[in-house]
Short mmCIF file of C-alpha atoms in Angstrom, two decimals:
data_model
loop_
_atom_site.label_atom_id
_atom_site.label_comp_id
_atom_site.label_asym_id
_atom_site.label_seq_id
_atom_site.Cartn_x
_atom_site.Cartn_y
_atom_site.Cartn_z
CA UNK C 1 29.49 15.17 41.69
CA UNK C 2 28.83 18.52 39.86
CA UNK C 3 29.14 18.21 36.13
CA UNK C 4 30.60 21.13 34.63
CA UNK C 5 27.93 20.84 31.33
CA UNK C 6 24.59 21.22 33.18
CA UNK C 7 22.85 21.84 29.89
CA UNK C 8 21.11 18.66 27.68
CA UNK C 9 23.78 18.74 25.32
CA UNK C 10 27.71 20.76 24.65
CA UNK C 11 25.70 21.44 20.89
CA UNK C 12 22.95 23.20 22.47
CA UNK C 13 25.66 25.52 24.42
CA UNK C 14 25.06 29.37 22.93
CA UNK C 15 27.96 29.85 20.33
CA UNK C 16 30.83 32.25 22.25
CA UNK C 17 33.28 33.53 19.97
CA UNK C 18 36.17 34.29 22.40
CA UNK C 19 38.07 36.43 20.04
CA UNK C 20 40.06 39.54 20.88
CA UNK C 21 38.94 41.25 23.91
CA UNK C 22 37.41 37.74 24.96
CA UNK C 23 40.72 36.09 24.78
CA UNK C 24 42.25 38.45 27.33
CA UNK C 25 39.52 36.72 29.97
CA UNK C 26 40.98 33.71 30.07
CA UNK C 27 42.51 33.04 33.23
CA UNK C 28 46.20 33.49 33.83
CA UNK C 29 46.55 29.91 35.36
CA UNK C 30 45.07 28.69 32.52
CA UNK C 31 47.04 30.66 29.76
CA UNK C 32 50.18 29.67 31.51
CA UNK C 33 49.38 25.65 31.84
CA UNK C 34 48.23 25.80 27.57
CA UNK C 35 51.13 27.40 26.63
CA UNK C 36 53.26 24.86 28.99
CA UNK C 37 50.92 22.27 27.62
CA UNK C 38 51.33 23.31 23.78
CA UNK C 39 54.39 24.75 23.35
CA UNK C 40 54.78 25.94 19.76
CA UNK C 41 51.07 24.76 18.75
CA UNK C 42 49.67 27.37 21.54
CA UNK C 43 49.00 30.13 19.26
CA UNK C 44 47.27 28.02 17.14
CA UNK C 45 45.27 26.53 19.76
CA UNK C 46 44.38 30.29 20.37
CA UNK C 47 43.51 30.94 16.96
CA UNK C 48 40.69 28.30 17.46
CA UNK C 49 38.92 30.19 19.93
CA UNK C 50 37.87 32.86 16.16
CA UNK C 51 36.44 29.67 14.16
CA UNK C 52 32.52 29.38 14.13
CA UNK C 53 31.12 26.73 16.04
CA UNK C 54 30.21 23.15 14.87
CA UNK C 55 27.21 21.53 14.64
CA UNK C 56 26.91 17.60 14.96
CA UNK C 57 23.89 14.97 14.98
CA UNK C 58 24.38 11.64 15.62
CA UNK C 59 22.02 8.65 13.66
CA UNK C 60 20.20 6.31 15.90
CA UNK C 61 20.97 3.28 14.07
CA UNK C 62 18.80 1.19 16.23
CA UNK C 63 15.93 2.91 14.12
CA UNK C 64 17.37 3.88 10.78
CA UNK C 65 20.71 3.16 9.09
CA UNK C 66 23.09 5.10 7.87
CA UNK C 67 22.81 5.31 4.46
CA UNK C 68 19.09 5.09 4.65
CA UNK C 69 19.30 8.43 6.73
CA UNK C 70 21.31 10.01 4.21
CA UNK C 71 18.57 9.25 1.30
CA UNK C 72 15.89 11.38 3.79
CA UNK C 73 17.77 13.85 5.59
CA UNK C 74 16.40 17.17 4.68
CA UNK C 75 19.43 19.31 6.03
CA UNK C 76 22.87 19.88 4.64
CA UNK C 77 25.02 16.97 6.26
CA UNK C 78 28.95 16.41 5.71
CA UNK C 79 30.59 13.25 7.50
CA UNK C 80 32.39 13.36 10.78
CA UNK C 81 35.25 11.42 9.51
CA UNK C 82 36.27 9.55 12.81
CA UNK C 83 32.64 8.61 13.55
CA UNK C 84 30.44 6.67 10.89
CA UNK C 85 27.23 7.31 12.07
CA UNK C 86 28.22 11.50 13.08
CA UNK C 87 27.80 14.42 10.59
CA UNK C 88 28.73 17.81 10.80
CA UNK C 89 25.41 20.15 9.64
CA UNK C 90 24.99 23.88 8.80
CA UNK C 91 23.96 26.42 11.80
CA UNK C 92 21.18 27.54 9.14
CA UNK C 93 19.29 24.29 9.52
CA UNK C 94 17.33 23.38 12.54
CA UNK C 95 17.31 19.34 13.02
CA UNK C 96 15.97 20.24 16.32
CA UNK C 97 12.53 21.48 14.84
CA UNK C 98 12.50 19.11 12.16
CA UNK C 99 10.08 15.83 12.90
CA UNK C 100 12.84 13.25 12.74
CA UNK C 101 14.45 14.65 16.17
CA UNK C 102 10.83 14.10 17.27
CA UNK C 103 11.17 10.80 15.90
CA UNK C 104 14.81 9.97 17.85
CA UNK C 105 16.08 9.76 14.25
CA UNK C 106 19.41 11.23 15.63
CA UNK C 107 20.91 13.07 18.39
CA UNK C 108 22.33 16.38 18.43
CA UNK C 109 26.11 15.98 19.96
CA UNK C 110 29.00 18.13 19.95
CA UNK C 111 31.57 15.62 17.15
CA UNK C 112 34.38 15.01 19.42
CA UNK C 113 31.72 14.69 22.43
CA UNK C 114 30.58 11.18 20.36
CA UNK C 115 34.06 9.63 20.36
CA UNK C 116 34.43 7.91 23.72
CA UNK C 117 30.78 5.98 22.99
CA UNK C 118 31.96 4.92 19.42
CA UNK C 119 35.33 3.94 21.29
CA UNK C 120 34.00 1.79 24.08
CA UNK C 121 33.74 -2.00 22.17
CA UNK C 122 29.69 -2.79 23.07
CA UNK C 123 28.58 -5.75 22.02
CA UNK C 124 25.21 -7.26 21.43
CA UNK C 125 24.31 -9.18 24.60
CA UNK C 126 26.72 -7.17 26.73
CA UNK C 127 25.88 -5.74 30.43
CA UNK C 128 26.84 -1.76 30.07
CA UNK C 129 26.83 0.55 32.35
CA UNK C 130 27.14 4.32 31.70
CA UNK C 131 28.06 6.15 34.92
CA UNK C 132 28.27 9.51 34.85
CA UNK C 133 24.95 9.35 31.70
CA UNK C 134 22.86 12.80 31.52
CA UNK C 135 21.87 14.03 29.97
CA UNK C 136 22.24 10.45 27.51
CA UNK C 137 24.04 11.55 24.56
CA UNK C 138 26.39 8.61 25.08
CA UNK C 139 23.73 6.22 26.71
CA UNK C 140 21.91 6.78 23.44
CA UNK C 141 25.10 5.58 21.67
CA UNK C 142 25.48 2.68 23.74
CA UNK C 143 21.68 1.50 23.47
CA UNK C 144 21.66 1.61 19.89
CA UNK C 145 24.96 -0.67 19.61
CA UNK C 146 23.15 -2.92 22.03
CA UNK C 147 20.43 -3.37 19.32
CA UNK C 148 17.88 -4.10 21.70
CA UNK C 149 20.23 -7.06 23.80
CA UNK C 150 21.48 -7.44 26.52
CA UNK C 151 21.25 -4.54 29.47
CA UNK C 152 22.06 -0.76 29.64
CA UNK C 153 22.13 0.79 33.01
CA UNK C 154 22.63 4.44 32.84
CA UNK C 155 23.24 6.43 36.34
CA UNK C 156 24.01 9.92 37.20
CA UNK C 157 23.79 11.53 40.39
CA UNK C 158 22.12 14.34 39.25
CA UNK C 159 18.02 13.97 39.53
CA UNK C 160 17.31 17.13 37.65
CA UNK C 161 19.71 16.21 34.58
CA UNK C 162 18.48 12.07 34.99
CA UNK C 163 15.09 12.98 34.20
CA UNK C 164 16.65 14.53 30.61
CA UNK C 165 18.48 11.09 30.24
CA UNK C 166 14.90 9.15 30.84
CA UNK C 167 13.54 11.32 27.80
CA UNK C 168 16.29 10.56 25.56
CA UNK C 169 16.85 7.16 26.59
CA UNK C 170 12.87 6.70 25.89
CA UNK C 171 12.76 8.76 22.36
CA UNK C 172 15.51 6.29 20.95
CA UNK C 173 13.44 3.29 21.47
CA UNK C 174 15.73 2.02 24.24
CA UNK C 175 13.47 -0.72 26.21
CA UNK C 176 16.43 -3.18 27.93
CA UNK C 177 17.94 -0.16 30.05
CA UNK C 178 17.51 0.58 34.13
CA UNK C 179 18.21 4.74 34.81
CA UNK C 180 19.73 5.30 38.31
CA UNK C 181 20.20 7.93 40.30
CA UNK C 182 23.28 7.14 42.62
CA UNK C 183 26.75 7.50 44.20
CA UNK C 184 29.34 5.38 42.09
CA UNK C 185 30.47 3.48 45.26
CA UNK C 186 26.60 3.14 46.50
CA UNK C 187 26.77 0.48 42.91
CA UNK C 188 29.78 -0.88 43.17
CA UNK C 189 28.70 -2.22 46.49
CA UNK C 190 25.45 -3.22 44.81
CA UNK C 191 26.76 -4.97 41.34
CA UNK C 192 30.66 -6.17 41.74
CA UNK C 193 32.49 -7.69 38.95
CA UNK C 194 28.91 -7.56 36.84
CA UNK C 195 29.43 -5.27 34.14
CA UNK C 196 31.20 -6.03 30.70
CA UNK C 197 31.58 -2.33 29.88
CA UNK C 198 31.71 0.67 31.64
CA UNK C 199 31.51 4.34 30.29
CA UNK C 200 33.40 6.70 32.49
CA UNK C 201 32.40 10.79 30.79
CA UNK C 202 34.12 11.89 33.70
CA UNK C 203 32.77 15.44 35.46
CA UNK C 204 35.50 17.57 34.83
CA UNK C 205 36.74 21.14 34.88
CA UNK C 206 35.29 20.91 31.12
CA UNK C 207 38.63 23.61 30.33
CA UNK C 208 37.81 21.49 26.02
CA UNK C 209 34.69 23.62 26.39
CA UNK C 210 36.26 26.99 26.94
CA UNK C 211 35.91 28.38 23.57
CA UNK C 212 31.99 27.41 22.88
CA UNK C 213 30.78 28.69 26.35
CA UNK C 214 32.53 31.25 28.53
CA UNK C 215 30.56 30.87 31.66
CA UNK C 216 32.71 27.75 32.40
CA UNK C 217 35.46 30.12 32.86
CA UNK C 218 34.14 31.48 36.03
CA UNK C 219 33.40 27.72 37.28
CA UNK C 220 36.90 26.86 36.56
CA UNK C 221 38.35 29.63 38.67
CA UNK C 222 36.01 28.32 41.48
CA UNK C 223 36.55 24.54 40.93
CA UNK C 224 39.43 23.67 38.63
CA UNK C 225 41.63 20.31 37.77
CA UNK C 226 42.73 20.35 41.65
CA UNK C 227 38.97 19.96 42.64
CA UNK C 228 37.66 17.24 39.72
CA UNK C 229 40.80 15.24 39.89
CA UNK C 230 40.04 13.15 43.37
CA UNK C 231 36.78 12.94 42.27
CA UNK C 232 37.52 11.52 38.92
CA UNK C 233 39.93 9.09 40.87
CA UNK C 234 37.12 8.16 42.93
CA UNK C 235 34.92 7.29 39.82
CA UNK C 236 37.44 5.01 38.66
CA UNK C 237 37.63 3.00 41.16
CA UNK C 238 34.09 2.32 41.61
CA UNK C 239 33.92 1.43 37.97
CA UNK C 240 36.72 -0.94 38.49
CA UNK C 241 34.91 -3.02 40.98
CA UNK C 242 32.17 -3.29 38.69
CA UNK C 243 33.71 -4.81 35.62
CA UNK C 244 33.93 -8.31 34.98
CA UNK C 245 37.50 -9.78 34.21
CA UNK C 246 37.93 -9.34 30.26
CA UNK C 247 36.03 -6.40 30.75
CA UNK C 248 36.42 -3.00 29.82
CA UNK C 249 36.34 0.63 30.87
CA UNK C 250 36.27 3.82 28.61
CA UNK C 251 37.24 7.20 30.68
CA UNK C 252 36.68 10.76 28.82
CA UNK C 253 36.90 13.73 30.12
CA UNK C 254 36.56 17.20 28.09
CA UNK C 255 39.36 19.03 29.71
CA UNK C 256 43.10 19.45 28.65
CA UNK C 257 44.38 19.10 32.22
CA UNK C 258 47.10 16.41 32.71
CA UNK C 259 46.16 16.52 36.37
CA UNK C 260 42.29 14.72 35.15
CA UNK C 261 43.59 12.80 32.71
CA UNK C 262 47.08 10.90 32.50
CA UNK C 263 47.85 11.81 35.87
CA UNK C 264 44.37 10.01 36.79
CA UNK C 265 45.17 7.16 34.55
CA UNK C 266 48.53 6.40 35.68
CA UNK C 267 47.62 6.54 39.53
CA UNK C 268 44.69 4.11 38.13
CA UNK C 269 47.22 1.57 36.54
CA UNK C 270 49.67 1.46 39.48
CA UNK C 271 46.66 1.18 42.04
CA UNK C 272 45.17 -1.63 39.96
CA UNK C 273 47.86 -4.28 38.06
CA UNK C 274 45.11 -6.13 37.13
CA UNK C 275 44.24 -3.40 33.97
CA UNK C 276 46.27 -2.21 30.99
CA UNK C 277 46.15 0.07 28.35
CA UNK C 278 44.43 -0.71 24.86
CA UNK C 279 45.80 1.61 21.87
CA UNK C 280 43.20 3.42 20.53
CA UNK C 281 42.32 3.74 16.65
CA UNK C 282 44.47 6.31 14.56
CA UNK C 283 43.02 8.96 13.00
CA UNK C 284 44.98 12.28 11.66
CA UNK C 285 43.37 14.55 13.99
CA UNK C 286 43.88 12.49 17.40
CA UNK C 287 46.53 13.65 19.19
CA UNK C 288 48.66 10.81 21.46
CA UNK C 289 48.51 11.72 25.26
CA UNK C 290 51.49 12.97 26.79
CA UNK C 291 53.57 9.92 28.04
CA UNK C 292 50.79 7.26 27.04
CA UNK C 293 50.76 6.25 23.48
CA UNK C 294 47.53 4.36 23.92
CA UNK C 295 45.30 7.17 24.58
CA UNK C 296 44.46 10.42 22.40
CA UNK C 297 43.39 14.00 23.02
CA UNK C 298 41.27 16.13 20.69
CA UNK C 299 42.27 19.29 20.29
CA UNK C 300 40.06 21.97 18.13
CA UNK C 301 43.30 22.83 16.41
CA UNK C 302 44.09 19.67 15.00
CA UNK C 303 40.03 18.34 14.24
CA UNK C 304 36.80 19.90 14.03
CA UNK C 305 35.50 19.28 17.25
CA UNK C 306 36.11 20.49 20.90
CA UNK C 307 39.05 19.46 23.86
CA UNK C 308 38.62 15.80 25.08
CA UNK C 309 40.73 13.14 26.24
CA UNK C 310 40.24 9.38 25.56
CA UNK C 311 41.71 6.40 27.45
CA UNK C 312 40.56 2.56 27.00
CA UNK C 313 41.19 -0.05 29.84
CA UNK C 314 41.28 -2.90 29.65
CA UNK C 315 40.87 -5.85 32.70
CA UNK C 316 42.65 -8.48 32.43
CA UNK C 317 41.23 -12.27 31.57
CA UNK C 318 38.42 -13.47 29.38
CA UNK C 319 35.14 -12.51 29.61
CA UNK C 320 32.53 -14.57 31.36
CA UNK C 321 28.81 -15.66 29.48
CA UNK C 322 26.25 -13.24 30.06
CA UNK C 323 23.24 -15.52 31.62
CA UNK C 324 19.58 -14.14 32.21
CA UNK C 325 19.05 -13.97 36.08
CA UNK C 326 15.83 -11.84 36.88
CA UNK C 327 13.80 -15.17 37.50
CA UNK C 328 10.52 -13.47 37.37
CA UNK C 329 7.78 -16.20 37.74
CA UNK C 330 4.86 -15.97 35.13
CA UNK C 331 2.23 -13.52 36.34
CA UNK C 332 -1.94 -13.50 35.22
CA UNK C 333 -2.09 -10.00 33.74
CA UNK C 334 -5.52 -8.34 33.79
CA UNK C 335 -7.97 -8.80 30.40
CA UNK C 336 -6.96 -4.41 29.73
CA UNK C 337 -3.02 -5.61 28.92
CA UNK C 338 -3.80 -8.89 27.47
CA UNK C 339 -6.61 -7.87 25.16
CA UNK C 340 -3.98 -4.62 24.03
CA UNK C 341 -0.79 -6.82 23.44
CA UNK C 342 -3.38 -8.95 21.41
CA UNK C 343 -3.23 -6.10 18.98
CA UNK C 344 0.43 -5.88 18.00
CA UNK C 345 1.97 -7.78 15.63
CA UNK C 346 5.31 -8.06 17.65
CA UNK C 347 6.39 -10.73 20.31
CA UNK C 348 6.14 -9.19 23.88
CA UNK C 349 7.53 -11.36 26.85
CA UNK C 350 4.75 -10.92 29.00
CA UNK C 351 6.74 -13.23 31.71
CA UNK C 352 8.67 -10.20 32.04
CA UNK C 353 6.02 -8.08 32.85
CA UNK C 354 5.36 -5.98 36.31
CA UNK C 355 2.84 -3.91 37.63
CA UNK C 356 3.97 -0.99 40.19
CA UNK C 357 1.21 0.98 40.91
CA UNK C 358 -0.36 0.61 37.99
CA UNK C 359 2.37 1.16 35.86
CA UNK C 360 3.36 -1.65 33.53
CA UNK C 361 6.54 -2.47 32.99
CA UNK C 362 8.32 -5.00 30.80
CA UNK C 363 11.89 -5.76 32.89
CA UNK C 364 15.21 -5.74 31.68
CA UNK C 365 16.90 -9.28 31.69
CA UNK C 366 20.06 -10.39 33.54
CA UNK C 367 19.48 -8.53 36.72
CA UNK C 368 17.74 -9.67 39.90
CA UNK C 369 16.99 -7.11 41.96
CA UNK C 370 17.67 -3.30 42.57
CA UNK C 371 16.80 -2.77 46.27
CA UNK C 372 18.36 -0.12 48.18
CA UNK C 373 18.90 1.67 45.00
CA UNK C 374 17.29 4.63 43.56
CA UNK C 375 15.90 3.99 40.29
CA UNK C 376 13.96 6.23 38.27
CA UNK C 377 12.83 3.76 35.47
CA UNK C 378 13.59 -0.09 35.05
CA UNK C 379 13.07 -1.37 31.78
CA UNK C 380 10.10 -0.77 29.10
CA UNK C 381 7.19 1.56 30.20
CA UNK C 382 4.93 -0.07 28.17
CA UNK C 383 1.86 1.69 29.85
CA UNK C 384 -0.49 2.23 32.52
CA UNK C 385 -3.54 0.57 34.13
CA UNK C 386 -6.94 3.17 34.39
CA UNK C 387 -10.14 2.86 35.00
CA UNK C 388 -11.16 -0.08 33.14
CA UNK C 389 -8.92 0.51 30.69
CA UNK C 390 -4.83 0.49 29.52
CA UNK C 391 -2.99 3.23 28.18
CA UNK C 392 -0.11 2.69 26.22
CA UNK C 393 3.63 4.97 27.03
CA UNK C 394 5.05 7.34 25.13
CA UNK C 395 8.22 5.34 25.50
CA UNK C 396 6.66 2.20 24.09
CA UNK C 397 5.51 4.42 20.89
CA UNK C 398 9.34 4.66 20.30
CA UNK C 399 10.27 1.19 20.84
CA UNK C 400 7.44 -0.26 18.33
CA UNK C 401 7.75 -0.27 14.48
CA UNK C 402 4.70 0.67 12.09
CA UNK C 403 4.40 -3.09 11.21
CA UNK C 404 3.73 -3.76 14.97
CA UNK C 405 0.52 -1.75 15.19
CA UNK C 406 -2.68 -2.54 14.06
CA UNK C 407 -3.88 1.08 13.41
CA UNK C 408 -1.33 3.27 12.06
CA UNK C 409 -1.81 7.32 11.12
CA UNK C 410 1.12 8.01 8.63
CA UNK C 411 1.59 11.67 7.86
CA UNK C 412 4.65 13.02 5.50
CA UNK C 413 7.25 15.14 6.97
CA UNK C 414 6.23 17.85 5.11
CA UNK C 415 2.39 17.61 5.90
CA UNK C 416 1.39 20.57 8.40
CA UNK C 417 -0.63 18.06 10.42
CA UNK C 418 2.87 16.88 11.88
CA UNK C 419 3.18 19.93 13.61
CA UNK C 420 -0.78 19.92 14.49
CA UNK C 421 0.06 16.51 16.14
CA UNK C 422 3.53 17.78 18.06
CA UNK C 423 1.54 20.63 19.29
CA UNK C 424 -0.92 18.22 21.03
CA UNK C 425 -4.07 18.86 18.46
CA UNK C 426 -6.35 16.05 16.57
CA UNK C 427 -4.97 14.87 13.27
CA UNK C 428 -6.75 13.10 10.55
CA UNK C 429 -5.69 9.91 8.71
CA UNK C 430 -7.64 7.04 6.61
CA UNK C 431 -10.98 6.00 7.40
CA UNK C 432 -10.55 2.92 8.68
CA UNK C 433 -8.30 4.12 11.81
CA UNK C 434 -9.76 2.98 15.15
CA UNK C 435 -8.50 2.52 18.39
CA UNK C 436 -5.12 3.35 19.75
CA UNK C 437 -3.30 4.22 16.58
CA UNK C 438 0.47 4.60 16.10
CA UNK C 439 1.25 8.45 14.88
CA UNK C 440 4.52 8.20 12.52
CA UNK C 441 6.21 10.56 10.39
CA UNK C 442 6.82 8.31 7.09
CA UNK C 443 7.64 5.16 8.93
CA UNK C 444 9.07 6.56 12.10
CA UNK C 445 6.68 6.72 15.24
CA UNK C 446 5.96 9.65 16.81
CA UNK C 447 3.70 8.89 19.88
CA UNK C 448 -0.18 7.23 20.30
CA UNK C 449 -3.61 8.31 19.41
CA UNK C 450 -6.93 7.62 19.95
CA UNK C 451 -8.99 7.03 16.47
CA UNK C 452 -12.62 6.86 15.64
CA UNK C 453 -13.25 6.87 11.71
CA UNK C 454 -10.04 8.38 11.20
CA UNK C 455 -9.84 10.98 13.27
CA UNK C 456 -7.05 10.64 15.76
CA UNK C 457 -7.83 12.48 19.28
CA UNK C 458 -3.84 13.08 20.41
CA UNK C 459 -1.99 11.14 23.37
CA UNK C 460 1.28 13.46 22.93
CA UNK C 461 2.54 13.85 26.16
CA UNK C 462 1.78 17.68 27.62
CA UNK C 463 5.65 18.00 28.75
CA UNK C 464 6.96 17.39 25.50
CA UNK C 465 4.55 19.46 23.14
CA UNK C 466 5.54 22.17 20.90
CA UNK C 467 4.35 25.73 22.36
CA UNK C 468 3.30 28.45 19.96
#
C-alpha cells in the first residue's frame, strides 16, 4: 500500500506556492471534478493555492501540559482553534532545531493533519491500533492520550517509513506500544474483535496536499482516486474485523475525492449493518460531507489547514473489559539489570521483562503472543546486555522523568553545552555526577551519559546526532 506522503511529516513538505503559471499544471481531470465538487466556492478554493504555508506543532502532553508549554515555549505560537493541544508557529522559527523537539516536547504536524487523532475517543486503558502509522504523527497522538495505559499497536507496511515511526514513537516516551510491519488482513487474521479503537489515515491520492507539494501531481496522474479507492475499501474491512463490539473506527484520508471518501464509507455501512455513523464535533471551519451529515471535510478555504476528510464509526454494542493476558511467568534477571533498576527511583515490572538477544525488553500488557507477525519493536527497550555490563536505551531515556534517576546532568536550553551534547561530545555538570546519568534540558530528558566527577562521556545515539 503506497502512501502518497513518503516524507516524515506533510509540515516538513518544501512550501510550493502554486500560483499563476503553477495553477495552469493542475490536471484537467482534476480541475473539472473541484469545480463539480465546489461549485461557486471553486475560485476560492483556487485562491488558496497563493496563501503562505502553515506551520503546526503538536504538545506531547504525556510529558508536558499545555499551559505549562506555553510558559516555556521560546517561539511565536497562536492556537489551532479545533485542536487544544495544536498551535500554528511562524516559518521564521525553527522548533525543529530547538532542544525541546529533541526532547519530544511536541511534534511538528500539518493542523488539519492532527484532527482525525484528536477525533478518535482513546481512552486510558484502551487497546488502539493505528494502521496505516508512519511516519507516527498520529501514533504519537494516540500514545500520549493513552497516558502510559493500556496498549498501542502501530503498523504500516512500509519498513523504510516504520523505522521513522519507531523513532518518534520512542522520543515521546511511548513504552506500552508494539510497531508492526504488516498487511491489514495478515492482523485481522491475527487479532479479531481485539481492538477498542482503530485509526484508519487512509493512503490516498493525497489530491488535500496539492497546493503544499506539487510532485503529488504527477503521482496522481499515475495513481489517482480510481487506484486508492479498493485499497482504502480493503483497509476497512480489515479494521472492522479487528474492533471489539462498542468499538470504534476513525477513517481520514487527505484527498477531496468522493470516490475515497463517502463513496468508501457508504459501501462500508451497507457491507457492514453492524456500524453507524457518529456526528462529529462542530467547528466553523468543518465542512459537512456531501450526503453524510456526520462526517466533515477540511478545506484550506474555509480553515487554516490542508484538504482532509473525517468519518467516525461506530460498532454497535457495549464495550467489553480490557483484561491483562500476556501471562509472562517471573523470570531471574542477571545481577547487570537488577543492580541498574536498583538505581531508579520509579517502579519497573520486572515480571514483564524479556531478553532477546540481549536486548531487554519490558512487554506491553494485554497481548499474548505475536508469532507469525513481523514486529519491529514490542514494548519498552529498556536496554541491552554487554560484556559484563547493561546499557540503558535511548528510548528508555524518554520514558523516565528526572526524579527517576539517580544521577542527573541538567543543562538550560540556552546553555551551548546542549548542542555539545546533541552533537555527540562530553558535557560537564556538578561534581557529584557518577555513573549513568540522565542528560535533560531543564527537566526534560534528552538521552544517557556516562559520568565520572562530573564529566559526562555521551551515549547519544550516532543516527540521531546533529552534523556540523
Amino acid at each position: 500500500y503506497k502512501n502518497s506522503l513518503p516524507v516524515e511529516d506533510v509540515s516538513e513538505l518544501p512550501q510550493q506556492n502554486l500560483s499563476g503559471e503553477k495553477e495552469m499544471q493542475l490536471p484537467e481531470k482534476y480541475v473539472n471534478s473541484m469545480k463539480e465538487l465546489l461549485a461557486d466556492e471553486f475560485d476560492s478554493y483556487m485562491e488558496s493555492f497563493n496563501e503562505k504555508r502553515l506551520y503546526g506543532l503538536r504538545v506531547n502532553t504525556a510529558k508536558i501540559s499545555v499551559e505549562d508549554f506555553i510558559k516555556i515555549c521560546p517561539f511565536h505560537i497562536e492556537r489551532i482553534p479545533w485542536i487544544p493541544n495544536g498551535f500554528y508557529y511562524s516559518e521564521n522559527d525553527k522548533p525543529a532545531k530547538h532542544p525541546y523537539y529533541f526532547a519530544g516536547l511536541y511534534y511538528l504536524q500539518e493542523p488539519s493533519a492532527m484532527t482525525p487523532a484528536y477525533v478518535l475517543p482513546v481512552n486510558k486503558g484502551d487497546k488502539v491500533l493505528d494502521l496505516c502509522a508512519a511516519p507516527g504523527g498520529k501514533s504519537t497522538e494516540l500514545g500520549a492520550k493513552l497516558s502510559g495505559t493500556g496498549l498501542l499497536v502501530s503498523n504500516d507496511i512500509s519498513a523504510s517509513r516504520a523505522k521513522a515511526l519507531v523513532k518518534n514513537i520512542e522520543v515521546f516516551g511511548i513504552g506500552n506500544v508494539v510497531i508492526t510491519c504488516e498487511y491489514p488482513e495478515k492482523l485481522a487474521a491475527k487479532f479479531p474483535e481485539f481492538f477498542d479503537k482503530i485509526l484508519v489515515d487512509a493512503p490516498c491520492s493525497g489530491e488535500g496536499m496539492f497546493r503544499k507539494d506539487n510532485k503529488l501531481i504527477k503521482s496522481w496522474e499515475q495513481e489517482g482516486p480510481e487506484f486508492y479507492s479498493p485499497i482504502q475499501r480493503g483497509i476497512l474491512n480489515s479494521a472492522a474485523a479487528m474492533l471489539k463490539e462498542g468499538g470504534y473506527i476513525l477513517y481520514s484520508t487527505c484527498t477531496f475525492s468522493k470516490m475515497e471518501n463517502e463513496d468508501n464509507i457508504r459501501d462500508f455501512l451497507d457491507r457492514h449493518s453492524d456500524f453507524e455513523l457518529v456526528k462529529i464535533f462542530d467547528y466553523e471551519g468543518f465542512v459537512r460531507a456531501y450526503g453524510m451529515n456526520e462526517a466533515v471535510r477540511l478545506f484550506p478555504h474555509h480553515l487554516k489547514g490542508e484538504g482532509h476528510f473525517v468519518a467516525l464509526l461506530h460498532k454497535k454494542g457495549t464495550l467489553s473489559e480490557n483484561l491483562k493476558c500476556n501471562g509472562l511467568k517471573t523470570l531471574k534477571l542477571p545481577d547487570e539489570i537488577t543492580d541498574f533498576i536498583k538505581e531508579l527511583s520509579c517502579d519497573i515490572d520486572t515480571d514483564s521483562i524479556r531478553i532477546i538477544n540481549d536486548k531487554v525488553y519490558i512487554m506491553p500488557p494485554m497481548i499474548d503472543n505475536l508469532n507469525g507477525i513481523r514486529t519491529l519493536r514490542t514494548g519498552l527497550l529498556f536496554g541491552e546486555l554487554k560484556t559484563k555490563r547493561f546499557e540503558p536505551s535511548h528510548a528508555l531515556s524518554h520514558f523516565l522523568r528526572p526524579q527517576h534517576a539517580v544521577s542527573v546532568c541538567r543543562l538550560d536550553p540556552e546553555d551551548p553545552q546542549v548542542l555539545d551534547y546533541l552533537k555527540g561530545n562530553t558535557v560537564r555538570g556538578d561534581a557529584g555526577l557518577s555513573g549513568w546519568t540522565l542528560v535533560c534540558t531543564g527537566e526534560y530528558p534528552l538521552g544517557w551519559g556516562k559520568a565520572v566527577s562530573g564529566v559526562v562521556k555521551n551515549h547519544y545515539p550516532k543516527g540521531l546526532r546533529i552534523q556540523g
